[in-house]
Amino acid sequence: RVQGDTAPLQSEQQEFSAWWRQVCFERSMPIHVRLLSGRTASVDCNQNNFVYDLRRAAEKELGVGIASLSSRSKVLSGTSTLGEAGLQDGDTVNALVRRPTLTSNIRSPTFVLIEADGSLLAWGAQTAWQPPCFQ
């Protein structure tokens, strides 16, 4: 940069301002999450939110645990942003409800029920055993 030349500095400031507006003030967009039963939740998001965040918000609104979300016949990765997943304003995604799972271990007389909402219910002898999903 030439001394006294402010054009590059102004350009950098403009780029930063555009980035800042995109990150902080990006327009909210509704994404509709539909269960197979037909129940639907509308979640306000933006392109920079993660699919995981959309799933958690829909779980809270619908009152069910969600195993996965899919759109256009593909399962959405929780670590992708909504923009990376190709979701746009007003899109509808399908949700598969998480079913309760009963698990045990042959080395322990303990059983653990993993509820649809992710909570745990254990019964049996007290041991230091952990369900396989936590090891």
Coordinates of N, CA and C in Angstrom, one line a residue:
R1 N 0.8 -1.2 0.0 CA 0.0 0.0 0.0 C 0.9 1.2 0.0
V2 N 0.5 2.2 -0.8 CA 1.3 3.4 -0.9 C 0.9 4.3 0.3
Q3 N 1.9 5.0 0.9 CA 1.6 5.9 2.0 C 0.6 7.0 1.6
G4 N -0.4 7.1 2.4 CA -1.4 8.1 2.1 C -2.5 7.6 1.2
D5 N -2.4 6.4 0.7 CA -3.4 5.8 -0.1 C -4.4 5.1 0.8
T6 N -5.7 5.5 0.9 CA -6.6 5.0 1.9 C -7.6 4.0 1.2
A7 N -7.5 3.8 -0.1 CA -8.4 2.9 -0.8 C -8.3 1.5 -0.3
P8 N -7.1 0.9 -0.1 CA -7.1 -0.5 0.4 C -7.7 -0.6 1.8
L9 N -7.5 0.4 2.6 CA -8.0 0.3 4.0 C -9.5 0.4 4.0
Q10 N -10.1 1.3 3.1 CA -11.5 1.4 3.0 C -12.1 0.1 2.5
S11 N -11.5 -0.5 1.5 CA -11.9 -1.8 1.0 C -12.0 -2.8 2.1
E12 N -11.0 -2.9 2.9 CA -10.9 -3.9 4.0 C -12.1 -3.6 5.0
Q13 N -12.3 -2.3 5.3 CA -13.4 -1.9 6.2 C -14.7 -2.3 5.6
Q14 N -14.9 -2.1 4.3 CA -16.2 -2.5 3.7 C -16.4 -4.0 3.7
E15 N -15.3 -4.8 3.5 CA -15.4 -6.2 3.6 C -15.8 -6.7 5.0
F16 N -15.2 -6.1 6.0 CA -15.4 -6.4 7.4 C -16.9 -6.1 7.7
S17 N -17.3 -4.9 7.3 CA -18.7 -4.5 7.6 C -19.7 -5.4 6.9
A18 N -19.5 -5.9 5.7 CA -20.4 -6.8 5.1 C -20.4 -8.1 5.8
W19 N -19.2 -8.6 6.2 CA -19.1 -9.9 7.0 C -19.9 -9.7 8.3
W20 N -19.7 -8.6 9.0 CA -20.3 -8.4 10.3 C -21.8 -8.4 10.2
R21 N -22.4 -7.7 9.2 CA -23.8 -7.7 8.9 C -24.3 -9.1 8.7
Q22 N -23.6 -9.9 7.9 CA -24.0 -11.2 7.6 C -24.1 -12.1 8.8
V23 N -23.1 -12.0 9.7 CA -23.0 -12.8 10.8 C -24.0 -12.4 11.9
C24 N -24.1 -11.1 12.2 CA -24.9 -10.6 13.3 C -26.3 -10.3 13.0
F25 N -26.6 -9.8 11.8 CA -27.9 -9.3 11.4 C -28.5 -10.0 10.3
E26 N -28.1 -11.2 10.0 CA -28.7 -11.9 8.9 C -30.2 -12.2 9.2
R27 N -30.9 -12.1 8.1 CA -32.4 -12.2 8.2 C -32.8 -13.6 8.7
S28 N -33.7 -13.6 9.5 CA -34.2 -14.9 10.1 C -35.1 -15.5 9.0
M29 N -35.1 -16.8 8.9 CA -35.9 -17.5 8.0 C -36.6 -18.7 8.7
P30 N -37.9 -18.9 8.4 CA -38.5 -20.1 9.0 C -38.2 -21.4 8.3
I31 N -37.9 -22.4 9.1 CA -37.8 -23.8 8.5 C -38.8 -24.6 9.2
H32 N -39.6 -25.4 8.5 CA -40.7 -26.2 9.0 C -40.2 -27.6 9.2
V33 N -40.3 -28.2 10.4 CA -39.9 -29.5 10.7 C -41.2 -30.4 10.9
R34 N -41.4 -31.4 10.0 CA -42.6 -32.1 10.0 C -42.3 -33.6 10.4
L35 N -43.2 -34.0 11.3 CA -43.2 -35.4 11.7 C -44.0 -36.3 10.8
L36 N -43.8 -37.6 10.8 CA -44.6 -38.4 9.9 C -46.1 -38.4 10.3
S37 N -46.4 -38.0 11.5 CA -47.8 -37.9 11.9 C -48.5 -36.7 11.3
G38 N -47.7 -35.7 10.8 CA -48.2 -34.5 10.2 C -48.0 -33.3 11.1
R39 N -47.7 -33.5 12.3 CA -47.4 -32.4 13.2 C -46.2 -31.6 12.7
T40 N -46.3 -30.3 12.8 CA -45.2 -29.5 12.3 C -44.8 -28.4 13.3
A41 N -43.5 -28.1 13.3 CA -43.0 -27.0 14.1 C -42.3 -26.1 13.1
S42 N -42.5 -24.8 13.4 CA -41.8 -23.8 12.5 C -40.7 -23.1 13.4
V43 N -39.5 -23.2 12.9 CA -38.3 -22.8 13.7 C -37.6 -21.6 13.0
D44 N -37.5 -20.5 13.6 CA -36.8 -19.4 13.0 C -35.3 -19.6 13.1
C45 N -34.6 -19.5 12.0 CA -33.1 -19.8 11.9 C -32.5 -18.8 10.9
N46 N -31.2 -18.9 10.8 CA -30.5 -18.3 9.7 C -29.6 -19.3 9.0
Q47 N -29.0 -18.9 7.9 CA -28.1 -19.8 7.1 C -26.9 -20.3 7.9
N48 N -26.5 -19.5 9.0 CA -25.3 -19.9 9.7 C -25.6 -20.8 10.9
N49 N -26.9 -21.1 11.2 CA -27.2 -22.0 12.3 C -26.9 -23.5 11.8
F50 N -26.6 -24.3 12.8 CA -26.3 -25.7 12.5 C -27.6 -26.5 12.4
V51 N -27.5 -27.6 11.7 CA -28.7 -28.5 11.6 C -29.0 -29.1 13.0
Y52 N -27.9 -29.3 13.8 CA -28.1 -29.7 15.2 C -29.0 -28.7 16.0
D53 N -28.8 -27.4 15.8 CA -29.6 -26.4 16.5 C -31.0 -26.5 16.1
L54 N -31.2 -26.7 14.8 CA -32.6 -26.8 14.2 C -33.3 -28.0 14.9
R55 N -32.6 -29.1 15.0 CA -33.1 -30.3 15.6 C -33.5 -30.1 17.0
R56 N -32.6 -29.5 17.8 CA -32.9 -29.3 19.2 C -34.1 -28.3 19.4
A57 N -34.2 -27.3 18.6 CA -35.3 -26.3 18.7 C -36.6 -27.0 18.3
A58 N -36.6 -27.9 17.3 CA -37.8 -28.6 16.9 C -38.2 -29.6 18.0
E59 N -37.2 -30.3 18.6 CA -37.5 -31.2 19.7 C -38.2 -30.5 20.8
K60 N -37.7 -29.4 21.2 CA -38.3 -28.6 22.3 C -39.8 -28.2 21.9
E61 N -40.0 -27.7 20.7 CA -41.3 -27.2 20.3 C -42.3 -28.4 20.2
L62 N -41.8 -29.5 19.6 CA -42.7 -30.7 19.4 C -42.9 -31.6 20.6
G63 N -41.9 -31.5 21.5 CA -42.0 -32.3 22.7 C -41.6 -33.8 22.5
V64 N -40.8 -34.0 21.4 CA -40.4 -35.4 21.1 C -38.9 -35.4 20.8
G65 N -38.2 -36.5 21.0 CA -36.8 -36.7 20.6 C -36.8 -36.9 19.1
I66 N -35.8 -36.3 18.4 CA -35.7 -36.5 17.0 C -34.4 -37.2 16.7
A67 N -34.5 -38.3 16.0 CA -33.3 -39.1 15.7 C -32.6 -38.5 14.5
S68 N -33.3 -38.0 13.5 CA -32.6 -37.5 12.3 C -33.6 -36.6 11.5
L69 N -33.0 -35.7 10.7 CA -33.7 -34.8 9.9 C -33.3 -35.1 8.4
S70 N -34.3 -35.0 7.5 CA -33.9 -35.2 6.1 C -34.6 -34.2 5.2
S71 N -34.0 -33.9 4.1 CA -34.5 -33.0 3.1 C -34.1 -33.5 1.8
R72 N -35.1 -33.4 0.9 CA -34.8 -33.9 -0.5 C -34.2 -35.3 -0.6
S73 N -34.7 -36.2 0.2 CA -34.3 -37.6 0.2 C -32.9 -37.8 0.7
K74 N -32.3 -36.8 1.5 CA -31.0 -37.1 2.1 C -31.0 -36.7 3.6
V75 N -30.3 -37.5 4.4 CA -30.2 -37.2 5.8 C -29.3 -36.0 6.0
L76 N -29.7 -35.1 6.8 CA -28.9 -33.9 7.1 C -27.9 -34.1 8.2
S77 N -26.6 -33.7 8.0 CA -25.6 -33.9 9.1 C -25.8 -32.8 10.1
G78 N -25.7 -33.1 11.4 CA -25.9 -32.2 12.4 C -24.8 -31.1 12.5
T79 N -23.6 -31.4 11.9 CA -22.5 -30.5 12.0 C -22.5 -29.5 10.8
S80 N -23.4 -29.7 9.9 CA -23.5 -28.8 8.7 C -24.4 -27.6 9.1
T81 N -24.0 -26.4 8.5 CA -24.9 -25.3 8.6 C -26.1 -25.5 7.7
L82 N -27.1 -24.7 8.0 CA -28.3 -24.8 7.2 C -28.0 -24.4 5.7
G83 N -27.1 -23.4 5.6 CA -26.7 -23.0 4.2 C -26.0 -24.1 3.5
E84 N -25.1 -24.8 4.2 CA -24.3 -25.9 3.6 C -25.3 -27.1 3.2
A85 N -26.4 -27.2 4.0 CA -27.3 -28.3 3.8 C -28.3 -27.9 2.6
G86 N -28.2 -26.7 2.2 CA -29.0 -26.2 1.0 C -30.4 -25.8 1.5
L87 N -30.6 -25.6 2.8 CA -32.0 -25.2 3.2 C -32.2 -23.7 3.0
Q88 N -33.4 -23.4 2.6 CA -33.7 -22.0 2.3 C -35.0 -21.6 3.0
D89 N -35.3 -20.3 3.0 CA -36.5 -19.7 3.6 C -37.7 -20.5 3.3
G90 N -38.4 -21.0 4.4 CA -39.7 -21.7 4.2 C -39.6 -23.1 3.8
D91 N -38.4 -23.7 3.7 CA -38.3 -25.1 3.4 C -38.9 -26.0 4.5
T92 N -39.3 -27.2 4.2 CA -39.8 -28.2 5.1 C -38.8 -29.4 5.1
V93 N -38.5 -29.8 6.3 CA -37.6 -31.0 6.5 C -38.5 -32.0 7.2
N94 N -38.2 -33.3 7.0 CA -38.9 -34.4 7.7 C -38.0 -34.8 8.9
A95 N -38.7 -35.2 9.9 CA -38.1 -35.6 11.2 C -38.5 -37.0 11.5
L96 N -37.5 -37.8 11.9 CA -37.8 -39.2 12.3 C -37.7 -39.2 13.8
V97 N -38.7 -39.6 14.5 CA -38.8 -39.6 16.0 C -37.9 -40.7 16.5
R98 N -37.1 -40.3 17.6 CA -36.3 -41.3 18.2 C -37.1 -42.1 19.1
R99 N -36.9 -43.4 19.1 CA -37.6 -44.4 19.9 C -36.8 -44.8 21.1
P100 N -37.5 -45.1 22.2 CA -36.8 -45.5 23.4 C -36.0 -46.8 23.1
T101 N -34.8 -46.9 23.8 CA -33.9 -48.0 23.6 C -33.5 -48.6 24.9
L102 N -33.7 -49.9 25.0 CA -33.3 -50.6 26.3 C -31.9 -51.3 26.0
T103 N -31.0 -51.1 26.9 CA -29.7 -51.6 26.7 C -29.2 -52.3 28.0
S104 N -28.3 -53.2 27.9 CA -27.7 -53.9 29.1 C -26.4 -54.4 28.7
N105 N -25.7 -55.0 29.6 CA -24.4 -55.6 29.4 C -24.3 -56.9 30.0
I106 N -23.7 -57.9 29.3 CA -23.7 -59.3 29.8 C -22.9 -59.3 31.1
R107 N -22.0 -58.4 31.3 CA -21.1 -58.4 32.5 C -21.8 -57.7 33.7
S108 N -23.0 -57.2 33.6 CA -23.6 -56.4 34.6 C -25.1 -56.7 34.7
P109 N -25.7 -56.8 35.9 CA -27.1 -57.0 36.0 C -27.9 -55.7 35.9
T110 N -27.4 -54.7 35.3 CA -28.0 -53.4 35.2 C -28.6 -53.2 33.8
F111 N -29.8 -52.6 33.8 CA -30.5 -52.2 32.6 C -30.6 -50.7 32.5
V112 N -30.5 -50.1 31.3 CA -30.7 -48.7 31.1 C -31.7 -48.5 30.0
L113 N -32.7 -47.7 30.2 CA -33.6 -47.3 29.2 C -33.2 -45.9 28.8
I114 N -32.9 -45.7 27.5 CA -32.7 -44.4 26.9 C -34.0 -43.9 26.3
E115 N -34.6 -43.0 27.0 CA -35.9 -42.5 26.6 C -35.8 -41.7 25.3
A116 N -36.9 -41.5 24.6 CA -37.0 -40.8 23.3 C -36.4 -39.4 23.4
D117 N -36.5 -38.8 24.6 CA -36.0 -37.4 24.8 C -34.5 -37.4 25.2
G118 N -33.9 -38.6 25.3 CA -32.5 -38.7 25.7 C -32.2 -38.9 27.1
S119 N -33.3 -38.8 28.0 CA -33.0 -39.0 29.4 C -32.8 -40.5 29.7
L120 N -32.2 -40.8 30.8 CA -31.8 -42.2 31.1 C -32.6 -42.7 32.4
L121 N -33.0 -43.9 32.3 CA -33.6 -44.6 33.5 C -32.9 -45.9 33.7
A122 N -32.3 -46.1 34.8 CA -31.5 -47.3 35.1 C -32.1 -48.0 36.3
W123 N -32.0 -49.4 36.2 CA -32.4 -50.2 37.3 C -31.5 -51.5 37.3
G124 N -31.4 -52.0 38.5 CA -30.6 -53.2 38.7 C -29.5 -53.0 39.7
A125 N -28.5 -53.8 39.8 CA -27.5 -53.7 40.8 C -26.6 -52.4 40.5
Q126 N -26.2 -51.8 41.5 CA -25.3 -50.6 41.4 C -23.9 -51.0 41.0
T127 N -23.5 -50.6 39.8 CA -22.1 -50.9 39.3 C -21.6 -49.7 38.7
A128 N -20.3 -49.8 38.3 CA -19.7 -48.7 37.6 C -19.9 -48.8 36.1
W129 N -20.7 -49.7 35.7 CA -20.9 -50.0 34.2 C -21.6 -48.8 33.6
Q130 N -21.2 -48.5 32.4 CA -21.8 -47.4 31.6 C -22.4 -48.1 30.3
P131 N -23.6 -47.5 29.9 CA -24.1 -48.1 28.6 C -23.1 -47.9 27.5
P132 N -23.1 -48.8 26.5 CA -22.2 -48.7 25.4 C -22.1 -47.4 24.7
C133 N -23.2 -46.7 24.6 CA -23.2 -45.4 23.9 C -22.4 -44.3 24.7
F134 N -22.0 -44.6 25.9 CA -21.3 -43.6 26.7 C -19.8 -44.0 26.9
Q135 N -19.4 -45.1 26.3 CA -18.0 -45.6 26.5 C -17.2 -45.0 25.4

